[in-house]
Amino acid sequence: MPAPDLETIVSLAKRRGFVFPSAEIYGGFANAYDYGPLGVELKRNIREAWWRSMVMERDDVVGLDAALITNPQVWVGSGHVANFTDPLVDCKRCQRRFRADHLEEGMYGEVPRDAQGRPLCPFDGGELTEPRQFNMMFRTQVGPVADEANMAYLPPETAQGIFVNFVNVQQTMRRKLPFGIAQTRVSFRNEITPGRFIFRTLEFEQMEMEYFCMPPKDREKPAEYLALHRQWVEERLRWYIDVIGIAPERLRLRDHEKEELSHYSAGTTDIEYLFPWGWGELEGIAARTDFDLRSHAELSGQPLTYFDEESGEHVIPWVIEPAAGLTRTLAVVLLDAYTEEPDEKGEKRIVLKFRPRIAPVKVAVLPLSKNDALRPTARRVYDLLRPLWMTQYDETQSIGRRYRRQDEIGTPCCVTIDFQTVGENGQPGDDCVTIRDRDTQEQVRVPISGLVAALEERIPAARRAGGSACAREIRKRPAVVAGRFACPNGRGQLLRTPARRQASPYSARARTTGSFAARSRGPKCWVRAS
RNA sequence: GCGGAAGUAGCUCAGUGGUAGAGCGCCUCCUUGCCAAGGAGGAGGUCGCGAGUUCGAACCUCGUCUUCCGCUCCA
């Protein structure tokens, strides 16, 4: 079905406790949202799925959690103090807004000018306001005295905490290139533009990884480096399709144009999603070269280098950065999971078809009716499941209504206790319950003693540290079909054919790089979770 | 930040100067034995907030906050 419009999702998100406008009792606050009981679970599940794919299941990436408020020099070294500032001018006549530097750089062609040579509005020649400096970093101060010496920034991105810790991590973890450092945390940007729901907010959570590799032999033609960038682009695209379950037809890759590239980047590819308002960025995979390490080394005076045994030289690693938006992914997951289908009576059934591992609530325990005979057994089943999965118990109103409630929050399995379970009219119960599937609405009857095993078929096992995939999902995964990956969720072929494994671009580190390739491309990654 | 539109119950909305409303949802009781059944009852709104006009304002005026659309911006 086509993607729902944004209002449908915003309304559902609030009605069911996923996302609330922030501080609603005080009239709200622009570009800020609060995550409700289901939203926090959904967010946590996405974050954990990322961490699992990026850190736990890999042997070449380690984690980090750096301070948010830190030495402001970090943001000088990163270039944000200088480059995150836009001089803005407005046309007094038509109210259009421009960046003063864009006018001077000829982005609008030859700009009309007044007698003093100052630029005028390129559209109607109106007078422009004086430029106002606008830095998108939030400032605060540390300690009781509010002066410039105590000034600090809230981080506008996640990457810098990783760069400043490069040597610490590399040495304590005894890492050889290539390796990565991953981090998920909140970032802050003083956006002047209202966002669309949680697509653009003042604070947002990012999931970033910096992948450090040997510098190319030829800075100008870093073919191997760009090939590694391409590998990561494909790896990350597959994550959205295979792990999170986003429809491939609503995902695309977009390479940044030269003019669009950031000050540090040798190339950036965005993974975009088809939002209700058009394509929008979900994740950017940037080839950051050695910009950050070099810049921090120069400013701090500390060498941020890696000693290459083979050549006997200290080198500054080059970096690939897959930077994903966690809160954006959450918006996409809600949009993409939303389905409406007619039921038998022609009524609308709203279902959030989350992947089981992403679903905020995994199981609902529902006695067939609110009857004292059913309750003790139902509570016993609830107590059995609660330590294993996020579980809800509901006995109010009709069973059909409760199924619909669970459909609307995307609960994959409902466990129903009926009179056959507990027995009636003097007949003994069979101690069996039914499991009702969210998507097919089919039911199977299983003994309570086998309930956990039966649910593990459908839901990733909570006992295994969050679980990666459920048994049924793993069985569904075709490895490689005729040399091409097929999509495990049955939605067709992936967008790209995996290239033949090529000779390692980093001959000195062939083994490590090879393991990257095999892991990301080979069939192993499909069956890993079993 | 500019222009336009909007803000009334949890959600969707009606209500054009004179008693605050509907449907759905939610809660309780009864009923109900597998996909949003039915009955009875109930909670919940100083109509975004503040000021003004008026005998009287959800309604008119101004300000303000928030949201949406369009610009603009987006390392």
PDB file of N, CA, C and O (backbone and C1' of nucleotides) in Angstrom, chain B residues 26-52:
ATOM      1  P     C B  26     -11.085   1.692  23.880  1.00  0.00           P
ATOM      2  O5'   C B  26     -10.843   2.641  25.143  1.00  0.00           O
ATOM      3  C5'   C B  26      -9.536   3.079  25.478  1.00  0.00           C
ATOM      4  C4'   C B  26      -9.592   3.937  26.718  1.00  0.00           C
ATOM      5  C3'   C B  26     -10.312   3.316  27.906  1.00  0.00           C
ATOM      6  O3'   C B  26      -9.468   2.425  28.613  1.00  0.00           O
ATOM      7  C1'   C B  26     -11.062   5.531  27.621  1.00  0.00           C
ATOM      8  P     C B  27     -10.084   1.096  29.237  1.00  0.00           P
ATOM      9  O5'   C B  27     -10.780   1.655  30.554  1.00  0.00           O
ATOM     10  C5'   C B  27     -10.009   2.242  31.595  1.00  0.00           C
ATOM     11  C4'   C B  27     -10.921   2.728  32.687  1.00  0.00           C
ATOM     12  C3'   C B  27     -11.958   1.714  33.151  1.00  0.00           C
ATOM     13  O3'   C B  27     -11.418   0.791  34.077  1.00  0.00           O
ATOM     14  C1'   C B  27     -13.003   3.790  32.781  1.00  0.00           C
ATOM     15  P     U B  28     -12.051  -0.677  34.162  1.00  0.00           P
ATOM     16  O5'   U B  28     -13.428  -0.396  34.921  1.00  0.00           O
ATOM     17  C5'   U B  28     -13.436   0.073  36.269  1.00  0.00           C
ATOM     18  C4'   U B  28     -14.850   0.194  36.760  1.00  0.00           C
ATOM     19  C3'   U B  28     -15.729  -1.030  36.519  1.00  0.00           C
ATOM     20  O3'   U B  28     -15.517  -2.043  37.488  1.00  0.00           O
ATOM     21  C1'   U B  28     -16.892   0.923  35.882  1.00  0.00           C
ATOM     22  P     C B  29     -15.707  -3.570  37.064  1.00  0.00           P
ATOM     23  O5'   C B  29     -17.295  -3.702  36.971  1.00  0.00           O
ATOM     24  C5'   C B  29     -18.091  -3.582  38.134  1.00  0.00           C
ATOM     25  C4'   C B  29     -19.544  -3.543  37.765  1.00  0.00           C
ATOM     26  C3'   C B  29     -20.044  -4.701  36.907  1.00  0.00           C
ATOM     27  O3'   C B  29     -20.279  -5.883  37.656  1.00  0.00           O
ATOM     28  C1'   C B  29     -20.875  -2.671  36.039  1.00  0.00           C
ATOM     29  P     C B  30     -20.115  -7.293  36.916  1.00  0.00           P
ATOM     30  O5'   C B  30     -21.368  -7.342  35.937  1.00  0.00           O
ATOM     31  C5'   C B  30     -22.685  -7.428  36.462  1.00  0.00           C
ATOM     32  C4'   C B  30     -23.697  -7.275  35.354  1.00  0.00           C
ATOM     33  C3'   C B  30     -23.632  -8.303  34.236  1.00  0.00           C
ATOM     34  O3'   C B  30     -24.209  -9.546  34.597  1.00  0.00           O
ATOM     35  C1'   C B  30     -23.932  -6.148  33.311  1.00  0.00           C
ATOM     36  P     U B  31     -23.563 -10.888  34.019  1.00  0.00           P
ATOM     37  O5'   U B  31     -23.775 -10.748  32.448  1.00  0.00           O
ATOM     38  C5'   U B  31     -25.078 -10.850  31.886  1.00  0.00           C
ATOM     39  C4'   U B  31     -25.049 -10.455  30.428  1.00  0.00           C
ATOM     40  C3'   U B  31     -24.188 -11.315  29.514  1.00  0.00           C
ATOM     41  O3'   U B  31     -24.832 -12.517  29.123  1.00  0.00           O
ATOM     42  C1'   U B  31     -23.751  -9.033  29.068  1.00  0.00           C
ATOM     43  P     U B  32     -23.940 -13.794  28.880  1.00  0.00           P
ATOM     44  O5'   U B  32     -22.971 -13.358  27.710  1.00  0.00           O
ATOM     45  C5'   U B  32     -23.487 -13.190  26.393  1.00  0.00           C
ATOM     46  C4'   U B  32     -22.419 -12.668  25.480  1.00  0.00           C
ATOM     47  C3'   U B  32     -21.253 -13.622  25.229  1.00  0.00           C
ATOM     48  O3'   U B  32     -21.573 -14.540  24.207  1.00  0.00           O
ATOM     49  C1'   U B  32     -20.427 -11.434  25.680  1.00  0.00           C
ATOM     50  P     G B  33     -21.340 -16.033  24.477  1.00  0.00           P
ATOM     51  O5'   G B  33     -19.814 -16.172  24.056  1.00  0.00           O
ATOM     52  C5'   G B  33     -19.333 -15.637  22.806  1.00  0.00           C
ATOM     53  C4'   G B  33     -17.954 -16.183  22.538  1.00  0.00           C
ATOM     54  C3'   G B  33     -17.975 -17.622  22.026  1.00  0.00           C
ATOM     55  O3'   G B  33     -16.764 -17.872  21.320  1.00  0.00           O
ATOM     56  C1'   G B  33     -17.031 -17.576  24.189  1.00  0.00           C
ATOM     57  P     C B  34     -16.704 -17.648  19.776  1.00  0.00           P
ATOM     58  O5'   C B  34     -15.371 -16.793  19.635  1.00  0.00           O
ATOM     59  C5'   C B  34     -15.397 -15.375  19.711  1.00  0.00           C
ATOM     60  C4'   C B  34     -14.269 -14.835  18.876  1.00  0.00           C
ATOM     61  C3'   C B  34     -14.119 -15.549  17.537  1.00  0.00           C
ATOM     62  O3'   C B  34     -13.667 -14.620  16.573  1.00  0.00           O
ATOM     63  C1'   C B  34     -12.143 -15.822  18.802  1.00  0.00           C
ATOM     64  P     C B  35     -14.762 -14.068  15.494  1.00  0.00           P
ATOM     65  O5'   C B  35     -14.336 -12.564  15.277  1.00  0.00           O
ATOM     66  C5'   C B  35     -14.483 -11.611  16.327  1.00  0.00           C
ATOM     67  C4'   C B  35     -13.467 -10.527  16.134  1.00  0.00           C
ATOM     68  C3'   C B  35     -13.418  -9.994  14.709  1.00  0.00           C
ATOM     69  O3'   C B  35     -13.120  -8.616  14.783  1.00  0.00           O
ATOM     70  C1'   C B  35     -11.295 -10.764  15.340  1.00  0.00           C
ATOM     71  P     A B  36     -14.370  -7.562  14.649  1.00  0.00           P
ATOM     72  O5'   A B  36     -13.801  -6.346  15.495  1.00  0.00           O
ATOM     73  C5'   A B  36     -13.386  -6.432  16.827  1.00  0.00           C
ATOM     74  C4'   A B  36     -13.819  -5.175  17.521  1.00  0.00           C
ATOM     75  C3'   A B  36     -15.116  -4.567  17.000  1.00  0.00           C
ATOM     76  O3'   A B  36     -15.804  -3.972  18.089  1.00  0.00           O
ATOM     77  C1'   A B  36     -13.409  -3.005  16.804  1.00  0.00           C
ATOM     78  P     A B  37     -16.665  -4.979  19.012  1.00  0.00           P
ATOM     79  O5'   A B  37     -17.934  -5.332  18.140  1.00  0.00           O
ATOM     80  C5'   A B  37     -18.969  -4.411  17.981  1.00  0.00           C
ATOM     81  C4'   A B  37     -20.272  -5.147  18.026  1.00  0.00           C
ATOM     82  C3'   A B  37     -21.297  -4.555  18.982  1.00  0.00           C
ATOM     83  O3'   A B  37     -21.940  -3.421  18.432  1.00  0.00           O
ATOM     84  C1'   A B  37     -21.205  -6.882  19.288  1.00  0.00           C
ATOM     85  P     G B  38     -22.199  -2.189  19.376  1.00  0.00           P
ATOM     86  O5'   G B  38     -23.330  -2.715  20.355  1.00  0.00           O
ATOM     87  C5'   G B  38     -24.548  -3.214  19.837  1.00  0.00           C
ATOM     88  C4'   G B  38     -25.405  -3.764  20.948  1.00  0.00           C
ATOM     89  C3'   G B  38     -25.624  -2.823  22.127  1.00  0.00           C
ATOM     90  O3'   G B  38     -26.611  -1.852  21.872  1.00  0.00           O
ATOM     91  C1'   G B  38     -25.045  -4.955  22.935  1.00  0.00           C
ATOM     92  P     G B  39     -26.560  -0.436  22.550  1.00  0.00           P
ATOM     93  O5'   G B  39     -27.004  -0.739  24.054  1.00  0.00           O
ATOM     94  C5'   G B  39     -28.278  -1.301  24.315  1.00  0.00           C
ATOM     95  C4'   G B  39     -28.450  -1.557  25.784  1.00  0.00           C
ATOM     96  C3'   G B  39     -28.084  -0.395  26.707  1.00  0.00           C
ATOM     97  O3'   G B  39     -29.109   0.577  26.787  1.00  0.00           O
ATOM     98  C1'   G B  39     -27.110  -2.369  27.534  1.00  0.00           C
ATOM     99  P     A B  40     -28.756   2.108  26.986  1.00  0.00           P
ATOM    100  O5'   A B  40     -28.302   2.128  28.519  1.00  0.00           O
ATOM    101  C5'   A B  40     -29.240   1.822  29.543  1.00  0.00           C
ATOM    102  C4'   A B  40     -28.556   1.748  30.890  1.00  0.00           C
ATOM    103  C3'   A B  40     -27.718   2.971  31.275  1.00  0.00           C
ATOM    104  O3'   A B  40     -28.490   4.060  31.735  1.00  0.00           O
ATOM    105  C1'   A B  40     -26.493   1.018  31.721  1.00  0.00           C
ATOM    106  P     G B  41     -27.990   5.549  31.430  1.00  0.00           P
ATOM    107  O5'   G B  41     -26.686   5.676  32.345  1.00  0.00           O
ATOM    108  C5'   G B  41     -26.824   5.776  33.761  1.00  0.00           C
ATOM    109  C4'   G B  41     -25.519   5.516  34.449  1.00  0.00           C
ATOM    110  C3'   G B  41     -24.437   6.584  34.311  1.00  0.00           C
ATOM    111  O3'   G B  41     -24.671   7.721  35.118  1.00  0.00           O
ATOM    112  C1'   G B  41     -23.465   4.461  34.038  1.00  0.00           C
ATOM    113  P     G B  42     -24.168   9.146  34.589  1.00  0.00           P
ATOM    114  O5'   G B  42     -22.585   8.993  34.686  1.00  0.00           O
ATOM    115  C5'   G B  42     -21.960   8.810  35.953  1.00  0.00           C
ATOM    116  C4'   G B  42     -20.496   8.528  35.807  1.00  0.00           C
ATOM    117  C3'   G B  42     -19.647   9.654  35.221  1.00  0.00           C
ATOM    118  O3'   G B  42     -19.387  10.656  36.182  1.00  0.00           O
ATOM    119  C1'   G B  42     -18.989   7.581  34.285  1.00  0.00           C
ATOM    120  P     A B  43     -19.024  12.136  35.716  1.00  0.00           P
ATOM    121  O5'   A B  43     -17.461  11.995  35.409  1.00  0.00           O
ATOM    122  C5'   A B  43     -16.557  11.578  36.437  1.00  0.00           C
ATOM    123  C4'   A B  43     -15.212  11.269  35.830  1.00  0.00           C
ATOM    124  C3'   A B  43     -14.583  12.432  35.072  1.00  0.00           C
ATOM    125  O3'   A B  43     -13.877  13.287  35.944  1.00  0.00           O
ATOM    126  C1'   A B  43     -14.460  10.458  33.767  1.00  0.00           C
ATOM    127  P     G B  44     -13.953  14.848  35.713  1.00  0.00           P
ATOM    128  O5'   G B  44     -13.220  15.014  34.305  1.00  0.00           O
ATOM    129  C5'   G B  44     -11.835  14.686  34.180  1.00  0.00           C
ATOM    130  C4'   G B  44     -11.445  14.709  32.729  1.00  0.00           C
ATOM    131  C3'   G B  44     -11.781  16.006  32.005  1.00  0.00           C
ATOM    132  O3'   G B  44     -10.768  16.973  32.213  1.00  0.00           O
ATOM    133  C1'   G B  44     -12.464  14.148  30.699  1.00  0.00           C
ATOM    134  P     G B  45     -11.168  18.412  32.734  1.00  0.00           P
ATOM    135  O5'   G B  45     -11.449  19.209  31.394  1.00  0.00           O
ATOM    136  C5'   G B  45     -10.549  19.108  30.290  1.00  0.00           C
ATOM    137  C4'   G B  45     -10.893  20.135  29.254  1.00  0.00           C
ATOM    138  C3'   G B  45     -11.287  21.503  29.788  1.00  0.00           C
ATOM    139  O3'   G B  45     -10.147  22.268  30.101  1.00  0.00           O
ATOM    140  C1'   G B  45     -12.657  20.857  27.948  1.00  0.00           C
ATOM    141  P     U B  46     -10.101  23.018  31.491  1.00  0.00           P
ATOM    142  O5'   U B  46     -11.209  24.113  31.334  1.00  0.00           O
ATOM    143  C5'   U B  46     -11.169  25.053  30.296  1.00  0.00           C
ATOM    144  C4'   U B  46     -12.040  26.204  30.697  1.00  0.00           C
ATOM    145  C3'   U B  46     -11.675  27.515  30.000  1.00  0.00           C
ATOM    146  O3'   U B  46     -12.251  27.595  28.710  1.00  0.00           O
ATOM    147  C1'   U B  46     -11.876  27.879  32.310  1.00  0.00           C
ATOM    148  P     C B  47     -11.793  28.658  27.742  1.00  0.00           P
ATOM    149  O5'   C B  47     -11.616  27.856  26.388  1.00  0.00           O
ATOM    150  C5'   C B  47     -10.741  26.732  26.272  1.00  0.00           C
ATOM    151  C4'   C B  47     -10.825  26.199  24.850  1.00  0.00           C
ATOM    152  C3'   C B  47     -10.613  27.266  23.785  1.00  0.00           C
ATOM    153  O3'   C B  47      -9.979  26.676  22.661  1.00  0.00           O
ATOM    154  C1'   C B  47     -12.785  26.375  23.590  1.00  0.00           C
ATOM    155  P     G B  48      -8.940  27.486  21.808  1.00  0.00           P
ATOM    156  O5'   G B  48      -7.532  27.288  22.542  1.00  0.00           O
ATOM    157  C5'   G B  48      -7.230  26.065  23.186  1.00  0.00           C
ATOM    158  C4'   G B  48      -5.840  26.146  23.752  1.00  0.00           C
ATOM    159  C3'   G B  48      -5.579  27.362  24.624  1.00  0.00           C
ATOM    160  O3'   G B  48      -5.981  27.154  25.962  1.00  0.00           O
ATOM    161  C1'   G B  48      -3.857  27.133  23.024  1.00  0.00           C
ATOM    162  P     C B  49      -6.622  28.359  26.789  1.00  0.00           P
ATOM    163  O5'   C B  49      -5.391  29.321  27.063  1.00  0.00           O
ATOM    164  C5'   C B  49      -4.291  28.898  27.850  1.00  0.00           C
ATOM    165  C4'   C B  49      -3.221  29.948  27.854  1.00  0.00           C
ATOM    166  C3'   C B  49      -3.688  31.359  28.190  1.00  0.00           C
ATOM    167  O3'   C B  49      -3.825  31.576  29.577  1.00  0.00           O
ATOM    168  C1'   C B  49      -2.325  31.429  26.275  1.00  0.00           C
ATOM    169  P     G B  50      -4.934  32.610  30.109  1.00  0.00           P
ATOM    170  O5'   G B  50      -4.349  34.028  29.649  1.00  0.00           O
ATOM    171  C5'   G B  50      -3.165  34.527  30.247  1.00  0.00           C
ATOM    172  C4'   G B  50      -2.775  35.848  29.620  1.00  0.00           C
ATOM    173  C3'   G B  50      -3.844  36.932  29.593  1.00  0.00           C
ATOM    174  O3'   G B  50      -4.003  37.585  30.837  1.00  0.00           O
ATOM    175  C1'   G B  50      -2.743  36.844  27.502  1.00  0.00           C
ATOM    176  P     A B  51      -5.402  38.312  31.149  1.00  0.00           P
ATOM    177  O5'   A B  51      -5.437  39.496  30.078  1.00  0.00           O
ATOM    178  C5'   A B  51      -4.872  40.760  30.403  1.00  0.00           C
ATOM    179  C4'   A B  51      -4.797  41.646  29.184  1.00  0.00           C
ATOM    180  C3'   A B  51      -6.075  42.348  28.771  1.00  0.00           C
ATOM    181  O3'   A B  51      -6.382  43.473  29.575  1.00  0.00           O
ATOM    182  C1'   A B  51      -5.035  41.439  26.863  1.00  0.00           C
ATOM    183  P     G B  52      -7.939  43.811  29.834  1.00  0.00           P
ATOM    184  O5'   G B  52      -8.426  44.352  28.420  1.00  0.00           O
ATOM    185  C5'   G B  52      -7.854  45.537  27.883  1.00  0.00           C
ATOM    186  C4'   G B  52      -8.283  45.743  26.457  1.00  0.00           C
ATOM    187  C3'   G B  52      -9.779  45.954  26.227  1.00  0.00           C
ATOM    188  O3'   G B  52     -10.194  47.264  26.520  1.00  0.00           O
ATOM    189  C1'   G B  52      -8.937  44.426  24.624  1.00  0.00           C
TER     190        G B  52
END
